[in-house]
Structures are given as C-alpha cells and as structure tokens.
CSV table of N, CA, C and O in Angstrom, one decimal:
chain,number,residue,atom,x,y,z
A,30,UNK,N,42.2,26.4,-12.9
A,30,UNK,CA,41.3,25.4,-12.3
A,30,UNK,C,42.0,24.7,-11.1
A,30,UNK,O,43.2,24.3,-11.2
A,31,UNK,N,41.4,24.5,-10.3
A,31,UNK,CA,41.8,24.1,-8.8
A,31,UNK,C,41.8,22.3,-9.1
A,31,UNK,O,41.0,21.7,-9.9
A,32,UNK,N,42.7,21.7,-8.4
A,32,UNK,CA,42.7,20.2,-8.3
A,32,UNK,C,41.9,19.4,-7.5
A,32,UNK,O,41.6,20.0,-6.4
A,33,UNK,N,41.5,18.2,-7.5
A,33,UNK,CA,40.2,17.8,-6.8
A,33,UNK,C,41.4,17.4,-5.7
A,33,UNK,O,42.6,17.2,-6.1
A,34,UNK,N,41.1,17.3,-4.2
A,34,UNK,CA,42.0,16.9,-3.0
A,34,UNK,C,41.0,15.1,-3.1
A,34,UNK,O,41.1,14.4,-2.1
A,35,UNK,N,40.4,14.6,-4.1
A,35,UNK,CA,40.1,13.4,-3.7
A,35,UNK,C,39.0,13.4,-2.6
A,35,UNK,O,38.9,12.4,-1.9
A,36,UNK,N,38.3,14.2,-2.4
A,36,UNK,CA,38.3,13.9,-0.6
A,36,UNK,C,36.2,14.4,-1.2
A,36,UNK,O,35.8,15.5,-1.7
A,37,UNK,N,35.7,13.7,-1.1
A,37,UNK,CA,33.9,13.8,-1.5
A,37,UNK,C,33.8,14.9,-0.2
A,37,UNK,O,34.6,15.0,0.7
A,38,UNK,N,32.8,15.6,-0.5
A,38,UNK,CA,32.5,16.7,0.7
A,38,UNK,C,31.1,16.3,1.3
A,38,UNK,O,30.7,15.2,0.7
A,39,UNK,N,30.3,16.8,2.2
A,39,UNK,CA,29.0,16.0,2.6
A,39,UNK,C,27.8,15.9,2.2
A,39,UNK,O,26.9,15.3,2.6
A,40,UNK,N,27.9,17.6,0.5
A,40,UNK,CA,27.1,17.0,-0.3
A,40,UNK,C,27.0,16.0,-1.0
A,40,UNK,O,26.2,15.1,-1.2
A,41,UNK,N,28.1,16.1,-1.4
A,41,UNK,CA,28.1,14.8,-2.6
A,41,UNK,C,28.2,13.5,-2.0
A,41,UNK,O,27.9,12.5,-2.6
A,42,UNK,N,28.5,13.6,-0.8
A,42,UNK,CA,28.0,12.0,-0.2
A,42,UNK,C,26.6,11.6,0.5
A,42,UNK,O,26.3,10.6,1.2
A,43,UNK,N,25.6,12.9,0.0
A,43,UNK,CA,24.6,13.0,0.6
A,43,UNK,C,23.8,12.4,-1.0
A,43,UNK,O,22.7,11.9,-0.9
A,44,UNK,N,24.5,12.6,-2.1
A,44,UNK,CA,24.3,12.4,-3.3
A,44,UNK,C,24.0,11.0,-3.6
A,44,UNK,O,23.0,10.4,-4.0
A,45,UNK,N,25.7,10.5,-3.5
A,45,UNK,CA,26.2,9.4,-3.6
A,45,UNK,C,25.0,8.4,-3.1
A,45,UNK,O,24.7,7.4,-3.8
A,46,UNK,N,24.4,8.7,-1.7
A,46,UNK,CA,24.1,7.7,-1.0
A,46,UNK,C,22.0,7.6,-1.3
A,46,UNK,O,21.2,6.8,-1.1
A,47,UNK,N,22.1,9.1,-2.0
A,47,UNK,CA,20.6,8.6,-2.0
A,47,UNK,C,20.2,8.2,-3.5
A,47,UNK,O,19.0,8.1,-3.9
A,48,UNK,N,21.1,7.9,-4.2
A,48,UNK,CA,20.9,6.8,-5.0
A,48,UNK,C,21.2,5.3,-5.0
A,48,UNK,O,21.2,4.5,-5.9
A,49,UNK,N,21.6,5.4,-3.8
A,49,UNK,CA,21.3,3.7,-3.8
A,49,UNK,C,20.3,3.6,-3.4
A,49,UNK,O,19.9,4.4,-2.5
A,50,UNK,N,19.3,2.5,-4.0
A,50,UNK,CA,18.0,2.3,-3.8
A,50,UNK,C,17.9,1.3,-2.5
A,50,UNK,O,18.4,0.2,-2.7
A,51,UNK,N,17.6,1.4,-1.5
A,51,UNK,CA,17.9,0.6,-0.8
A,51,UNK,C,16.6,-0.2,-0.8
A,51,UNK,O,16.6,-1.2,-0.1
A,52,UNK,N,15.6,0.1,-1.5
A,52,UNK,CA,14.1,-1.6,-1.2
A,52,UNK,C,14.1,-1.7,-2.6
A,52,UNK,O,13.1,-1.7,-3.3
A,53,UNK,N,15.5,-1.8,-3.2
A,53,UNK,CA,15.6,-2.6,-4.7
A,53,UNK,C,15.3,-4.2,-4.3
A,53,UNK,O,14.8,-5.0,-5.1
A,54,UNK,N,15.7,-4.5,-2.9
A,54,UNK,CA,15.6,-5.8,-2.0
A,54,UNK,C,15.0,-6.3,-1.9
A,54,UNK,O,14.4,-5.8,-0.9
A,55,UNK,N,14.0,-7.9,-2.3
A,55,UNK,CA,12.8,-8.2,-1.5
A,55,UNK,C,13.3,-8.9,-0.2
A,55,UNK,O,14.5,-9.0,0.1
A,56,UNK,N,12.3,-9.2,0.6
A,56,UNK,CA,13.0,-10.0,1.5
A,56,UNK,C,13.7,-11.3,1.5
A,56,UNK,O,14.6,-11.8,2.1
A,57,UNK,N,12.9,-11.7,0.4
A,57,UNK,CA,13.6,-13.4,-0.2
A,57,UNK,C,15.4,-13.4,-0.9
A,57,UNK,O,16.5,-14.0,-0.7
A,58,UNK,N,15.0,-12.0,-1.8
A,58,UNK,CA,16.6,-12.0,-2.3
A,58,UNK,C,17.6,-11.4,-1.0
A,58,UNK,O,18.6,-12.1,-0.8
A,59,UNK,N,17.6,-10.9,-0.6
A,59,UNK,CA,18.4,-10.1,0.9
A,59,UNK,C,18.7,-11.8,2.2
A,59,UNK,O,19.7,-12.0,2.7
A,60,UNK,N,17.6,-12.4,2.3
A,60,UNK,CA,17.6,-13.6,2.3
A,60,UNK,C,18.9,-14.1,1.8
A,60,UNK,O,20.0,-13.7,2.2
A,61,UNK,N,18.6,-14.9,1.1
A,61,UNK,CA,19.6,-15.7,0.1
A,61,UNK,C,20.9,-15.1,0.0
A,61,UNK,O,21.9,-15.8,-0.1
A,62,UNK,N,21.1,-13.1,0.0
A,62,UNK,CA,22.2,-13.3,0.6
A,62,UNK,C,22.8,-13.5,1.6
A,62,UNK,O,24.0,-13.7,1.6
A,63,UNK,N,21.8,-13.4,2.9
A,63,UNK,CA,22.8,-13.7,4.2
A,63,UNK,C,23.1,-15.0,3.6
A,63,UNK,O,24.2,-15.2,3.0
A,64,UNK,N,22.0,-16.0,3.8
A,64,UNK,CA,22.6,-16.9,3.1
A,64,UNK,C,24.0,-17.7,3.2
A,64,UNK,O,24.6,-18.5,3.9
A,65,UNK,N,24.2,-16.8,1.6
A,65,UNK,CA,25.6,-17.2,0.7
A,65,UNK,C,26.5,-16.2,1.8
A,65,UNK,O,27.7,-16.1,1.5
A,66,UNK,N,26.3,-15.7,2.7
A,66,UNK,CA,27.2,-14.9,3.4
A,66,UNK,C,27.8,-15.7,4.3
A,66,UNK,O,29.0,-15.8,4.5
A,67,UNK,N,26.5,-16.4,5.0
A,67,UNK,CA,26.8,-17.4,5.8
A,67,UNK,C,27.3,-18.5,5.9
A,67,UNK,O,27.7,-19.1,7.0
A,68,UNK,N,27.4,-19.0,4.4
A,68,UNK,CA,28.4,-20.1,3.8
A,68,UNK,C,29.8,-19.8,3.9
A,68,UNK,O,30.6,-20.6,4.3
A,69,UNK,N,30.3,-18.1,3.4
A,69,UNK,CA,31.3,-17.8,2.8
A,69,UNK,C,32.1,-17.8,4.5
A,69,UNK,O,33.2,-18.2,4.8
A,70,UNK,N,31.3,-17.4,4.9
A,70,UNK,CA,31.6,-17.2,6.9
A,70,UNK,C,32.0,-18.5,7.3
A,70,UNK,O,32.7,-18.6,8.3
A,71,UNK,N,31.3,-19.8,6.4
A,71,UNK,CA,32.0,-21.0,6.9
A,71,UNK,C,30.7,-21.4,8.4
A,71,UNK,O,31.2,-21.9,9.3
A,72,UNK,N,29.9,-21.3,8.4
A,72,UNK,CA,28.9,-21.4,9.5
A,72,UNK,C,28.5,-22.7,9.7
A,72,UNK,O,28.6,-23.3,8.6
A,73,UNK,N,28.1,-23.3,10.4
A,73,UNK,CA,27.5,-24.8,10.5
A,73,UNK,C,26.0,-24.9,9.5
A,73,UNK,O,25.2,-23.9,9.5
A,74,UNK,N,25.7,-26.2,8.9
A,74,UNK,CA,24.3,-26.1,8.2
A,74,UNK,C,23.3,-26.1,9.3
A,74,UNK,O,22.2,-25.7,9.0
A,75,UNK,N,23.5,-26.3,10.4
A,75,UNK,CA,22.1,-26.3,12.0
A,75,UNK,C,22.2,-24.4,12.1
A,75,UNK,O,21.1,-23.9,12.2
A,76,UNK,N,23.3,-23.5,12.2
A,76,UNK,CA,22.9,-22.5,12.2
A,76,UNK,C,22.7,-22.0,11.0
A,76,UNK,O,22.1,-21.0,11.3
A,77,UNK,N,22.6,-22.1,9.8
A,77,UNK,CA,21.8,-22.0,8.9
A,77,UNK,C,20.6,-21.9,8.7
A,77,UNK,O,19.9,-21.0,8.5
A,78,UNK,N,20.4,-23.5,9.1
A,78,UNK,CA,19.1,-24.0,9.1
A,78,UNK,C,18.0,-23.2,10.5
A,78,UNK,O,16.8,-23.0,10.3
A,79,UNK,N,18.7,-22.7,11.8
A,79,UNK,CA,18.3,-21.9,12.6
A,79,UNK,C,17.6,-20.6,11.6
A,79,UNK,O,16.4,-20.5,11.1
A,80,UNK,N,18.7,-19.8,11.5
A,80,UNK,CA,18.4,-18.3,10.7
A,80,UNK,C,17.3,-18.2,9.3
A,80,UNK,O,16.6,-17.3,8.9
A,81,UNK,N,17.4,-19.8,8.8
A,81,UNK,CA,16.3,-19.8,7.8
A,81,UNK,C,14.7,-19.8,8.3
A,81,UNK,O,13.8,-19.2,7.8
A,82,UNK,N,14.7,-21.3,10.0
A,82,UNK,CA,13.5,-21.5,10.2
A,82,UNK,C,12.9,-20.0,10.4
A,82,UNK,O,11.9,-19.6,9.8
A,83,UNK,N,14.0,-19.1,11.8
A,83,UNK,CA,13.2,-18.4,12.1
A,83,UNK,C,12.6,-16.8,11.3
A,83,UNK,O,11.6,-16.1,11.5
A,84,UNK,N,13.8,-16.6,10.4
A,84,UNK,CA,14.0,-15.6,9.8
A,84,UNK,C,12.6,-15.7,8.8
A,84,UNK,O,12.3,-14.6,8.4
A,85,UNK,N,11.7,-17.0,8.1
A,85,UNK,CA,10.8,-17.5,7.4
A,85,UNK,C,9.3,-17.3,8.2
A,85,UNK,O,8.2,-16.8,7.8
A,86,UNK,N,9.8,-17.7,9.5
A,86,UNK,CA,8.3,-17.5,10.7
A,86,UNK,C,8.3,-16.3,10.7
A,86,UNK,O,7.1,-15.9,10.5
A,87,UNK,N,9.2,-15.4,11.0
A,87,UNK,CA,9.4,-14.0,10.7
A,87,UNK,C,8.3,-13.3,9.9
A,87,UNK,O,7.2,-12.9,10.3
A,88,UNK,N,8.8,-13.2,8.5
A,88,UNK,CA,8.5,-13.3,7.0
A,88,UNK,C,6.9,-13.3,7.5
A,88,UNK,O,6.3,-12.3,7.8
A,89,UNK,N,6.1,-14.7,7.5
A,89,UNK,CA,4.6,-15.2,7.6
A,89,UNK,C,4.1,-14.3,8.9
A,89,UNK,O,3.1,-13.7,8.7
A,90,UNK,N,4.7,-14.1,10.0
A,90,UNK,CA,4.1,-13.3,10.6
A,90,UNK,C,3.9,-12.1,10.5
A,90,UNK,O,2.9,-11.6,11.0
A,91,UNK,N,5.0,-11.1,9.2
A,91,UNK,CA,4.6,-10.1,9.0
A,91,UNK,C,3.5,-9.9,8.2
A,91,UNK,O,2.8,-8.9,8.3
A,92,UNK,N,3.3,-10.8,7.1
A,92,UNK,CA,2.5,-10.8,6.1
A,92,UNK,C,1.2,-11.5,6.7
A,92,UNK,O,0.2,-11.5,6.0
A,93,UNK,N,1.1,-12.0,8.0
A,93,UNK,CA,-0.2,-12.4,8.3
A,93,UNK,C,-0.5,-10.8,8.8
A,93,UNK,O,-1.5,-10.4,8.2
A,94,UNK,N,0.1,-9.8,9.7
A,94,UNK,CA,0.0,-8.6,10.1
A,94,UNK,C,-0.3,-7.9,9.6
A,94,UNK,O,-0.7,-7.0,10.2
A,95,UNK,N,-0.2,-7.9,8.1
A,95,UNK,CA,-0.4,-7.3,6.8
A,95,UNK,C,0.8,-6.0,6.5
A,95,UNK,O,0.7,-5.0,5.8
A,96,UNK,N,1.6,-6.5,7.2
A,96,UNK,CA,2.8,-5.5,7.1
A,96,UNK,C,4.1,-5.5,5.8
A,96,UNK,O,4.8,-6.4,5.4
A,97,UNK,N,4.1,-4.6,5.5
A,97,UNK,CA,5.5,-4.7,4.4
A,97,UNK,C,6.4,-5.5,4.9
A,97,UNK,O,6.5,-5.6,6.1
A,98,UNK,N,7.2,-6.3,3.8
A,98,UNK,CA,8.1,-7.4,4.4
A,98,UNK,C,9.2,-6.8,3.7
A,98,UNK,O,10.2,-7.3,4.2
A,99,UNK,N,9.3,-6.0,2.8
A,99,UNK,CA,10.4,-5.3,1.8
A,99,UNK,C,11.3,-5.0,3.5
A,99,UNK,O,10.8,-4.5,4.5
A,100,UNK,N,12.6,-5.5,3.3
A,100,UNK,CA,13.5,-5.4,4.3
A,100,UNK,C,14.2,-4.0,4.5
A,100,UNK,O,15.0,-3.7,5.3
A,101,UNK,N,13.6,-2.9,3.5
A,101,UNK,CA,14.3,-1.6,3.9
A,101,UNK,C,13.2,-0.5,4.5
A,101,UNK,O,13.3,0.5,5.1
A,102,UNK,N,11.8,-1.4,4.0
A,102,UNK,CA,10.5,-0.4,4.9
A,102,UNK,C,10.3,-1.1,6.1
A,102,UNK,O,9.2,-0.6,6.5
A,103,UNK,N,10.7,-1.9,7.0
A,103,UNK,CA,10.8,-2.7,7.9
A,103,UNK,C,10.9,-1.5,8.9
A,103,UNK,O,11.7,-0.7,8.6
A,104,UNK,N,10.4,-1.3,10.1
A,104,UNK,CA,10.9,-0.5,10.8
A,104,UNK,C,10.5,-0.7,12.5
A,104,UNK,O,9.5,-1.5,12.7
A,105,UNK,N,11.0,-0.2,13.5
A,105,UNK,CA,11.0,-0.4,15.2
A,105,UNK,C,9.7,-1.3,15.4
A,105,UNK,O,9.5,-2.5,15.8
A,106,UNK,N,8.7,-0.1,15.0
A,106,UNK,CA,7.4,-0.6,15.3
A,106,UNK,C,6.3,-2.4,14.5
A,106,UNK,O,5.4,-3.2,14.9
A,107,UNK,N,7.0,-2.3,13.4
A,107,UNK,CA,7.0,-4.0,12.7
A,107,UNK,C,7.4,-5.1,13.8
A,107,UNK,O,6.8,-6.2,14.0
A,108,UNK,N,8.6,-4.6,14.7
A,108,UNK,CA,9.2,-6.2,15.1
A,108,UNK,C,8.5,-5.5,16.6
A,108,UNK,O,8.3,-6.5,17.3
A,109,UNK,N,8.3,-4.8,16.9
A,109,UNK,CA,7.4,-4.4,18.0
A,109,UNK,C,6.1,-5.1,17.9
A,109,UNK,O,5.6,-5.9,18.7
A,110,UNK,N,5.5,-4.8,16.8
A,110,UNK,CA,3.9,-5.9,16.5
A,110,UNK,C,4.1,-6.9,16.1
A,110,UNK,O,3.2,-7.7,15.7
A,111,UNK,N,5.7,-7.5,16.0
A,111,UNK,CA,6.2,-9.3,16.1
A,111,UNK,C,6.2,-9.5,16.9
A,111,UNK,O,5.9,-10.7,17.0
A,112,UNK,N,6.4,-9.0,17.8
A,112,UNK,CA,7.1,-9.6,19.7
A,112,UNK,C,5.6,-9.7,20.0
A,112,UNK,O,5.3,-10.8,20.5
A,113,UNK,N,4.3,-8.6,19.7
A,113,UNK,CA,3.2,-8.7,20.4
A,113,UNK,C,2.3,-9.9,20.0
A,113,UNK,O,1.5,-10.5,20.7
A,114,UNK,N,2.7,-10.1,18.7
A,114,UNK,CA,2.0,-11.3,18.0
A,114,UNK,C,2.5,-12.6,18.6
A,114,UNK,O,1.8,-13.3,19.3
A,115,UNK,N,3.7,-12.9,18.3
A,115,UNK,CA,4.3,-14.1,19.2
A,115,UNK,C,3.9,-14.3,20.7
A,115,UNK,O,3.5,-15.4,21.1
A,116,UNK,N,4.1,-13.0,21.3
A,116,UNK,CA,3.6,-13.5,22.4
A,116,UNK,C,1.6,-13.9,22.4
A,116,UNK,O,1.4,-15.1,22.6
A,117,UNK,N,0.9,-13.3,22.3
A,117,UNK,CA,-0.4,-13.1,22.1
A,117,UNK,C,-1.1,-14.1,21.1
A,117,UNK,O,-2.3,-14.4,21.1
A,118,UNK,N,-0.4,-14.4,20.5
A,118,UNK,CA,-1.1,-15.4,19.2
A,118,UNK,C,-0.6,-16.6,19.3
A,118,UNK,O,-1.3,-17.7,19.5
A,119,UNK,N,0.4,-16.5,19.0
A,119,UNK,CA,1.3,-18.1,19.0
A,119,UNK,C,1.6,-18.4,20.1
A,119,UNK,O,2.1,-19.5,20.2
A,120,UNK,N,1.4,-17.3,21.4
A,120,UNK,CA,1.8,-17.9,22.7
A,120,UNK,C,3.1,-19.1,23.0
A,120,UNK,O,3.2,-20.3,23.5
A,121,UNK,N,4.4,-17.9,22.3
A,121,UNK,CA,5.1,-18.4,22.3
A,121,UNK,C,6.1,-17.9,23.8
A,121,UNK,O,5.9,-16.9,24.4
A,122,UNK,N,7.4,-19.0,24.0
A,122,UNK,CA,7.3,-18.6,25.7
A,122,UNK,C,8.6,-17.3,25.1
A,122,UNK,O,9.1,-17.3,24.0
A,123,UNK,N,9.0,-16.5,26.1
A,123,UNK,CA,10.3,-15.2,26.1
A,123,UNK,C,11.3,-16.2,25.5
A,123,UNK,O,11.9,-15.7,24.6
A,124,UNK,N,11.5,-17.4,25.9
A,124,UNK,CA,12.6,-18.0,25.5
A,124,UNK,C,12.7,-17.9,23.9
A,124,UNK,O,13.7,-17.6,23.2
A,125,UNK,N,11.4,-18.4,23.6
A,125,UNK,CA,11.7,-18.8,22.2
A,125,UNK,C,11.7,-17.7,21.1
A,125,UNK,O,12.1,-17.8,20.0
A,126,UNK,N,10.9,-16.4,21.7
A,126,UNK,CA,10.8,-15.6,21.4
A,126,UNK,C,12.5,-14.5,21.1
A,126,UNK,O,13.0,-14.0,20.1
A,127,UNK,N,12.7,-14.6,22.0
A,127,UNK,CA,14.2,-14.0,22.0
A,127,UNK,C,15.1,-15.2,20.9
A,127,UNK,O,16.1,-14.6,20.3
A,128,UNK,N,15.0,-16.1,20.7
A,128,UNK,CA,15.5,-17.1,20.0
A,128,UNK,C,15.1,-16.5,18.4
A,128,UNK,O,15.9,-16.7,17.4
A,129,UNK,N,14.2,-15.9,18.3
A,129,UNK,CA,13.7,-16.1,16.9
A,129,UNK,C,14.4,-14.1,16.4
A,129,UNK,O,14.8,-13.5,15.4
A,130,UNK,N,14.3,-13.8,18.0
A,130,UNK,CA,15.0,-11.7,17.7
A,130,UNK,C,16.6,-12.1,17.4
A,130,UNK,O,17.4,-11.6,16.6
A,131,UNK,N,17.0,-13.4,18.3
A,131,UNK,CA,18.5,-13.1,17.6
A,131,UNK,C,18.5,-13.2,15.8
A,131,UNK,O,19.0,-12.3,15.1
A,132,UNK,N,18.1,-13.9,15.5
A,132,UNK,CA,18.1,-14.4,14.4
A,132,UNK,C,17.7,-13.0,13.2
A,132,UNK,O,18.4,-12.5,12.4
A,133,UNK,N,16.7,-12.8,13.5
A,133,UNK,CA,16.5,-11.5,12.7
A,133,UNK,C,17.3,-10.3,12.8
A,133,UNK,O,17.7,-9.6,11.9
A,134,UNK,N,17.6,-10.1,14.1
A,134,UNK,CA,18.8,-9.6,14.7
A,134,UNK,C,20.3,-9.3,13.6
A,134,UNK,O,20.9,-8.4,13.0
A,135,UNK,N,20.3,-10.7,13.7
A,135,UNK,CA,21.5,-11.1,12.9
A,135,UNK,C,20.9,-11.0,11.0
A,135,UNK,O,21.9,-10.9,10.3
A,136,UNK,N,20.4,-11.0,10.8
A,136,UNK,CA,19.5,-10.6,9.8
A,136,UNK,C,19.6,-9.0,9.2
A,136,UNK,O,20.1,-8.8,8.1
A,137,UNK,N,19.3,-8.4,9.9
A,137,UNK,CA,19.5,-7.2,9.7
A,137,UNK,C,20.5,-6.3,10.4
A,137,UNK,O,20.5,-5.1,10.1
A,138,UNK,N,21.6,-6.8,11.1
A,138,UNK,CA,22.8,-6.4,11.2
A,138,UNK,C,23.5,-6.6,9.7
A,138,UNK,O,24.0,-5.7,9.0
A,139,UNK,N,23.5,-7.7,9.3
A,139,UNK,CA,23.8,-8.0,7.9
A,139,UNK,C,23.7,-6.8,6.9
A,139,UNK,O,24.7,-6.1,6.4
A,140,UNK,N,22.4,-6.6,6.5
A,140,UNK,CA,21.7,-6.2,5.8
A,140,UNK,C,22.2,-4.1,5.8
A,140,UNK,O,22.5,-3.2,5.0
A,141,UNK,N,22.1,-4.2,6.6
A,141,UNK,CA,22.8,-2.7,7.1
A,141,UNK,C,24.4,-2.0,6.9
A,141,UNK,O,24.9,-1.1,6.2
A,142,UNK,N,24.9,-3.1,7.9
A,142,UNK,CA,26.2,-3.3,7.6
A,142,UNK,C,27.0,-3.0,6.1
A,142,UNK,O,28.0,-2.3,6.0
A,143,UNK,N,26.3,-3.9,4.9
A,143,UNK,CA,26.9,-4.2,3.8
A,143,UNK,C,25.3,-3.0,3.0
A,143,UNK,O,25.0,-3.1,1.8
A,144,UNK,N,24.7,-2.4,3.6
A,144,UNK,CA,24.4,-1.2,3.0
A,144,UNK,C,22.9,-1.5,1.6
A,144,UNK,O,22.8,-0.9,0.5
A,145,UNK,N,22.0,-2.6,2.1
A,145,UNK,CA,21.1,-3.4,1.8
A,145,UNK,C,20.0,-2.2,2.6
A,145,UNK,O,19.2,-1.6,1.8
A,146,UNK,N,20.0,-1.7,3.8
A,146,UNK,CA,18.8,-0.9,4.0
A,146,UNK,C,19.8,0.3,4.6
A,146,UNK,O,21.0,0.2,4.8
A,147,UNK,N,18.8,1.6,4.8
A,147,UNK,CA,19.3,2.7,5.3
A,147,UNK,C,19.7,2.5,6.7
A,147,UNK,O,20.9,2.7,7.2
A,148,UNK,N,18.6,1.9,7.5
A,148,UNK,CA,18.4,2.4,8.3
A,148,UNK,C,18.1,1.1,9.2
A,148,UNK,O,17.2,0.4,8.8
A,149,UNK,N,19.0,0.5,10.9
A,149,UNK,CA,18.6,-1.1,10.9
A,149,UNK,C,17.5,-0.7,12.3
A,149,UNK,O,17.6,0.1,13.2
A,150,UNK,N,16.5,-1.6,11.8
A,150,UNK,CA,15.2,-1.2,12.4
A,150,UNK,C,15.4,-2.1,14.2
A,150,UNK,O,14.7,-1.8,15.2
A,151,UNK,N,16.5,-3.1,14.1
A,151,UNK,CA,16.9,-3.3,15.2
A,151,UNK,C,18.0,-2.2,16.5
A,151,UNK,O,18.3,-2.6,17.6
A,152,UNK,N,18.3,-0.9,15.9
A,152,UNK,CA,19.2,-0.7,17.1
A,152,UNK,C,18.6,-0.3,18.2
A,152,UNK,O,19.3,0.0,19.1
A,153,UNK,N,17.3,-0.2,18.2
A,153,UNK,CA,17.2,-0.1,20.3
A,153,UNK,C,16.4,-1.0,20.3
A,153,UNK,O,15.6,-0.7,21.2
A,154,UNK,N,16.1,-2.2,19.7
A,154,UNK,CA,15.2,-3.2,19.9
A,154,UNK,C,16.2,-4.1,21.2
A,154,UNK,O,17.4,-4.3,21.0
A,155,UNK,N,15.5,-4.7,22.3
A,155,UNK,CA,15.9,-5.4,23.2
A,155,UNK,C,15.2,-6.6,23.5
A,155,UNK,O,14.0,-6.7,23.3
A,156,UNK,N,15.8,-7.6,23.9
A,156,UNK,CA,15.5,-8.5,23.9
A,156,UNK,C,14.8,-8.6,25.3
A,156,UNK,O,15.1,-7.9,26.2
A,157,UNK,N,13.8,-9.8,25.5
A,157,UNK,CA,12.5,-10.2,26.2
A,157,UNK,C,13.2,-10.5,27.5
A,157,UNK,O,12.6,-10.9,28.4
C-alpha cells in the first residue's frame, strides 16, 4: 500500500469544501461576528457603530425588497436592487450611498475571506 504524500488532490478538496454549509449563517449571527472581529481588530466604537447603522439599513432594505437576507444567497443583483432603491426611494445622495457600499463592502469581504459564504457578491460591485 502506497503512503499518503499529505497533499488533498482537487477532488477531495472539492469534497472538503462542499460540506461546509455556507447559509448555516443568518445575517444577524455573521453580523455579530464582524462584530467581535472588529473589537479583536481593536477598531474605534464610531466605526463600529458606522458598520452596524449601515450594515442594519442594509438588512431593512433588503427585506422591504423582499429579498433573501441569508448572507450566502445574497448575490450581484441584491445590492444592484440596493443601490436602485436608495437612490429611487430614499433619495439618498451618491455620497451617502457609497458610504453605506463601503460598509457592506467591508461586511462581506469579512464574511468570504474567513469562508462564511462561497461566493462575495461584492467583487465587481463599484462604487457610485
């Protein structure tokens, strides 16, 4: 019998990876961990308190849209019918609008990164 070289091959990491459940997440617990991430990061409580207001307006806008908020079904076209809503509904100005994309931005770089969703529904999203 042959010895394992250690080394996963690209089935079995095709394995590996589709059992992590990635919308075991709601958006509230995935929340709470940036969060505690952002504490451990040492961050000021005003950028905190930033990433919570807007990351929450977020949240209400998608569920007024009637959109999944589960942060791993989240996808291009969601924060596409955010940007339309904000501008169009809440008539909010580019400024503040791009204010609220960093923040989710930063949101779901998180979330990706440390392997929370498959797939981050932000990489060709651009700002206003």
């Amino acid at each position: 019998m042959a010895r394992r070289n250690n080394q996963l091959n690209q089935r079995e990491m095709k394995v590996i990876q589709s059992e992590v459940i990635h919308d075991s997440f709601n958006f509230d617990e995935l929340f709470m961990l940036f969060l505690q991430d952002g504490n451990l990061r040492n961050l000021r409580p005003h950028t905190l308190t930033y990433y919570s207001n807007e990351l929450m307006s977020f949240r209400k806008a998608l569920e007024t849209l009637e959109l999944d908020t589960t942060p791993a079904k989240i996808k291009p076209d969601h924060i596409n019918q955010f940007i339309i809503y904000s501008k169009d509904v809440l008539e909010l100005k580019i400024v503040s609008i791009n204010t609220r994309l960093r923040a989710i931005r930063a949101f779901f770089n998180f979330a990706y990164k440390h392997g929370y969703i498959p797939k981050n529904p932000f990489a060709n999203i651009q700002l206003l």
